[in-house]
Short mmCIF file of C-alpha atoms in Angstrom, two decimals:
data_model
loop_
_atom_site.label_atom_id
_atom_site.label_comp_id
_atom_site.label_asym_id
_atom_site.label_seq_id
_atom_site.Cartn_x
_atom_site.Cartn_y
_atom_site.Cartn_z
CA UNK S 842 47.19 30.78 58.88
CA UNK S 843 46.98 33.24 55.99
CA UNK S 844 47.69 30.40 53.67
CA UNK S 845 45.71 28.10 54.86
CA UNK S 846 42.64 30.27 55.01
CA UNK S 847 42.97 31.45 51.63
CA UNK S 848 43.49 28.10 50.27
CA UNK S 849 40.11 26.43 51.09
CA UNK S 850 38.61 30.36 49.93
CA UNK S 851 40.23 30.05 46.44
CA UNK S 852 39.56 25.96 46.19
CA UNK S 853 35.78 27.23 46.77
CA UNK S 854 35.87 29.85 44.49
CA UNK S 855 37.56 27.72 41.62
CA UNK S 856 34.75 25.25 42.22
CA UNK S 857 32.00 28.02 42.23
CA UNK S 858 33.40 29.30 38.75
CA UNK S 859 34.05 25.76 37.50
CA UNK S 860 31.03 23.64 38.57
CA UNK S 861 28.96 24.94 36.37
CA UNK S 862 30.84 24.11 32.99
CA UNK S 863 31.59 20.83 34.35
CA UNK S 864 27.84 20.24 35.18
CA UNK S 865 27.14 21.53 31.63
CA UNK S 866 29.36 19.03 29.65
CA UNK S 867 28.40 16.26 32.21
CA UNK S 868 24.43 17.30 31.46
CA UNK S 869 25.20 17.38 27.62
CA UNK S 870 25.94 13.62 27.39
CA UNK S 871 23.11 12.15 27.76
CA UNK S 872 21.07 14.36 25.55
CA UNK S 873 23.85 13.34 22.99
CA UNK S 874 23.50 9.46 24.11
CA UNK S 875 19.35 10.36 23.99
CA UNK S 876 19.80 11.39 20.87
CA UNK S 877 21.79 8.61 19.68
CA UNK S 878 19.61 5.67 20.98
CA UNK S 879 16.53 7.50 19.37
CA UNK S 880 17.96 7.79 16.06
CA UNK S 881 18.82 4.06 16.40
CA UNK S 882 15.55 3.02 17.46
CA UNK S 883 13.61 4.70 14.91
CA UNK S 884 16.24 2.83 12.40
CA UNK S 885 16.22 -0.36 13.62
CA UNK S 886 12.24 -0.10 13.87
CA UNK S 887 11.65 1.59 10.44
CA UNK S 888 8.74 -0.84 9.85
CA UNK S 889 6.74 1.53 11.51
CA UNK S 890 6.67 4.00 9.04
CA UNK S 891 4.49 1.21 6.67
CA UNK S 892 2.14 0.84 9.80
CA UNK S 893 1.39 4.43 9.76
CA UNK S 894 1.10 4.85 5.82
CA UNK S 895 -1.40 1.75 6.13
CA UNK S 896 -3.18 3.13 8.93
CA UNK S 897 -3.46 6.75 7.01
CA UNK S 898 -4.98 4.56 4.05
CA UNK S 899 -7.13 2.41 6.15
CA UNK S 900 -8.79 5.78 7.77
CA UNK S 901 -9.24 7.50 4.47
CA UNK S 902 -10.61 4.45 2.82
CA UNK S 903 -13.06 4.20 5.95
CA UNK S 904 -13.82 7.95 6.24
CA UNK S 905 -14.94 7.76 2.27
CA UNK S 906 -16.87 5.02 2.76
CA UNK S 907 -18.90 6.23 5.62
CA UNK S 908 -19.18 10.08 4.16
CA UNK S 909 -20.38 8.05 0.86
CA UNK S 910 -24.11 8.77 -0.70
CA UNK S 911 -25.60 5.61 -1.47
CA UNK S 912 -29.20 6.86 -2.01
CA UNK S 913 -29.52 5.87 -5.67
CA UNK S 914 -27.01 2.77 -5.36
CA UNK S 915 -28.20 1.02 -2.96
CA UNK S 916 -29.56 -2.38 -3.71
CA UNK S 917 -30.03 -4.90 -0.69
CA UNK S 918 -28.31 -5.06 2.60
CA UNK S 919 -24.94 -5.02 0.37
CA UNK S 920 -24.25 -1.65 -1.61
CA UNK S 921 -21.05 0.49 -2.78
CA UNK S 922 -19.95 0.96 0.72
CA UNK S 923 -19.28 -3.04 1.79
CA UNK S 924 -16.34 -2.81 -0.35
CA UNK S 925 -14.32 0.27 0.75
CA UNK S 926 -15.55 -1.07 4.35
CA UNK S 927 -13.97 -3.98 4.67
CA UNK S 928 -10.81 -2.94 2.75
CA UNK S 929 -10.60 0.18 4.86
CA UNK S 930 -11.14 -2.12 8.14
CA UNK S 931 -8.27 -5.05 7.22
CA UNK S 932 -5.94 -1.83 6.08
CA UNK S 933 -6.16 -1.04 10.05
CA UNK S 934 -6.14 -4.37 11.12
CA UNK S 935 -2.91 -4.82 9.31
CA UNK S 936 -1.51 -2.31 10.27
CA UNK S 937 -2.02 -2.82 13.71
CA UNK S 938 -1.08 -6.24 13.59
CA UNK S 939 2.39 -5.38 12.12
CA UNK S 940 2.91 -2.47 14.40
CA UNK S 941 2.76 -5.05 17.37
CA UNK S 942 5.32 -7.74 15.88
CA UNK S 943 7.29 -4.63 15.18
CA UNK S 944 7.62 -4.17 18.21
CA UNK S 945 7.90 -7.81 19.70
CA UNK S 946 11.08 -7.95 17.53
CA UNK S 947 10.41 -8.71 14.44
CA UNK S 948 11.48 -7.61 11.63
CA UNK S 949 11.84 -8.82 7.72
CA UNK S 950 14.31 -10.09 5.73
CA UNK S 951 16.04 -8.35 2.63
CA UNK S 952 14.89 -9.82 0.08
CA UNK S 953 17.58 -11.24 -2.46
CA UNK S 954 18.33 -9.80 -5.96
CA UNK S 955 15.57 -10.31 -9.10
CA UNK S 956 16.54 -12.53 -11.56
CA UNK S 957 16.75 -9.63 -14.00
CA UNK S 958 19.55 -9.01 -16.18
CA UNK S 959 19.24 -5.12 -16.20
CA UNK S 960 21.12 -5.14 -20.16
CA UNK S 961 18.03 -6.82 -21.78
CA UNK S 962 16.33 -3.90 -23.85
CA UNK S 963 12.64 -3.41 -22.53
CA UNK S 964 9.96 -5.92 -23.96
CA UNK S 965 7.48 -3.03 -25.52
CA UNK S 966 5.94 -5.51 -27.84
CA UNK S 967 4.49 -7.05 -24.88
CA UNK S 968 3.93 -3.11 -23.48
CA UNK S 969 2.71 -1.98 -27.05
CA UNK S 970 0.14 -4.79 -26.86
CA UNK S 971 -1.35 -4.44 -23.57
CA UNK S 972 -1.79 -0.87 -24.08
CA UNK S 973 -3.90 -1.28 -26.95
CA UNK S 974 -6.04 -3.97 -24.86
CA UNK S 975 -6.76 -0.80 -22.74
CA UNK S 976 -7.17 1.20 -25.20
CA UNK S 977 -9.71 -0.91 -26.97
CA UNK S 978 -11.31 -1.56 -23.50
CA UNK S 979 -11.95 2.06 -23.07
CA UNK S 980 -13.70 2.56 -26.43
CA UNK S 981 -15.87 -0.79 -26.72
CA UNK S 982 -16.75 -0.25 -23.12
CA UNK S 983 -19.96 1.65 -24.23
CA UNK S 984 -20.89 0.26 -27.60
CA UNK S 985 -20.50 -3.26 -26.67
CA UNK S 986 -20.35 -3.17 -23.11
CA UNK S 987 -18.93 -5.14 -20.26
CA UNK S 988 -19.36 -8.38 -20.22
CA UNK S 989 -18.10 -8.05 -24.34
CA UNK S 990 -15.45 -5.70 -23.78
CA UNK S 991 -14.20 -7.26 -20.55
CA UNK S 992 -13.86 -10.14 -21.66
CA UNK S 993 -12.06 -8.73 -24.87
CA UNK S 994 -9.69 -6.85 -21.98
CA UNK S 995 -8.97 -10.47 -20.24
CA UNK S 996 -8.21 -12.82 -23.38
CA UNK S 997 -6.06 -9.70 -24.63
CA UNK S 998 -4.08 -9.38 -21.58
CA UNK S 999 -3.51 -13.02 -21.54
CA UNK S 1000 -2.43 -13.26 -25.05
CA UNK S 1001 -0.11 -9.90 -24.41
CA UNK S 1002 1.61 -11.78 -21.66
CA UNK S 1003 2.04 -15.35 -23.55
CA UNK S 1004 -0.50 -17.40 -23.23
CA UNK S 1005 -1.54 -19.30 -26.07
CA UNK S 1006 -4.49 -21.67 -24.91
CA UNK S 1007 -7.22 -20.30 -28.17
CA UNK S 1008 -9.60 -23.22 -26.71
CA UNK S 1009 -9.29 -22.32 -23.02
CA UNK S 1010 -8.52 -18.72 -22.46
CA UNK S 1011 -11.68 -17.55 -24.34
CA UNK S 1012 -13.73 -19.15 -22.17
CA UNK S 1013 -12.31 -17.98 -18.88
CA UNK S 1014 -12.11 -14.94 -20.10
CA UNK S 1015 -16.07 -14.81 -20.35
CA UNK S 1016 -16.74 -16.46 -17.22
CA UNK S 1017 -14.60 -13.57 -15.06
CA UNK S 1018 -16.25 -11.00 -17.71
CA UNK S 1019 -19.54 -12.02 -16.45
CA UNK S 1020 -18.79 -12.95 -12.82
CA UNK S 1021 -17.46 -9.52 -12.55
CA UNK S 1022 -20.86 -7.84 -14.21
CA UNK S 1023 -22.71 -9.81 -12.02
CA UNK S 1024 -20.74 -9.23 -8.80
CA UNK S 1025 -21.11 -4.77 -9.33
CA UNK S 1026 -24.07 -4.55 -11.16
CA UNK S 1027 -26.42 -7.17 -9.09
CA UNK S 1028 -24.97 -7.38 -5.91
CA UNK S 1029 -22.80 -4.26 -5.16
CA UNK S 1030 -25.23 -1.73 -6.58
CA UNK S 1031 -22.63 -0.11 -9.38
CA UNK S 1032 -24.25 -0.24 -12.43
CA UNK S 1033 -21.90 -1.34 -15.29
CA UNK S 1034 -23.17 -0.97 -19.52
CA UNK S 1035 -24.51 -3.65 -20.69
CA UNK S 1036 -24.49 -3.46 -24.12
CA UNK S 1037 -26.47 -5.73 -26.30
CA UNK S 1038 -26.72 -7.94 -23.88
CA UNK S 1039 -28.29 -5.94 -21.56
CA UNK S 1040 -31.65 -7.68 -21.63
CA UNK S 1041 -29.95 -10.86 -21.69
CA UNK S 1042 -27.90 -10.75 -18.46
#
């Protein structure tokens, strides 16, 4: 009877003093399996992290445009805030948009390796050249002005990269010198230099 008695006492008390630890390892895998499926969520949905950088852009862009002064600027219905507007609004829409296929599943594919062999030495003839298109750029801007030096700063970069079309690349070269003057200074509201042909255009 002694036995007996004490046997169901001591079974109780080794369960008393042992259910505890075994609750505590039992309880401590499935923060480790918690843990585990986070980690691989958050790595097998990394896309996310380019929604969020987009959507940080998209509300700064927006957040400038609306804080923006455009008492002086302002020409029209359009003015320097259409701009930052709608490039602020389709950096959220973007973003939201790829947050949601994201999450649907998809996701996109590596891309495959450049067509670069990596012992070429570095082309700085070509990088020499386009620097001093920007450099001239910068210094003609005000003399000669915009439609002048931006058209300089297209026909150089085209020659810098290769092109060798002296009948053709002039030309387009003036026509996106001047479509660009025309697109800031007359309907955005920023006012570009003329230059000499300031009364002209």
């Amino acid at each position: 009877m002694t036995a007996e008695s004490a046997g169901p006492a001591e079974s109780a008390g080794r369960d008393e003093s042992q259910g505890p630890a075994g609750a505590t390892g039992s309880d401590r895998e499935p923060t480790q399996e918690q843990s585990t499926t986070i980690r691989s969520w958050l790595r097998d949905h990394s896309e996310l992290g380019v929604c969020v950088l987009l959507l940080a852009i998209g509300t700064l862009v927006l957040t400038d445009a609306l804080t923006m002064s455009v008492d002086i600027a302002q020409r029209g219905p359009i003015g320097p805030r259409t701009v930052p507007f709608v490039v602020g609004s389709a950096l959220l829409l973007v973003a939201v948009l790829l947050a949601v296929d994201v999450l649907r599943g998809g996701r996109g594919e590596a891309e495959g390796g450049e067509d670069v062999d990596l012992d070429e030495p570095a082309d700085w003839r070509t990088v020499l050249l386009l620097s001093g298109v920007f450099l001239a750029t910068a210094v003609l801007i005000g003399p000669l002005g915009f439609p002048i030096a931006g058209a300089l700063l297209f026909w150089g970069s085209a020659y810098s990269l290769g092109s060798r079309h002296y009948d053709r690349d002039p030309l387009i070269a003036a026509v996106l010198s001047l479509a660009t003057y025309f697109l800031f200074d007359n309907l955005l509201g920023v006012p570009l230099p003329g230059g000499p042909l300031m009364g002209v255009v």
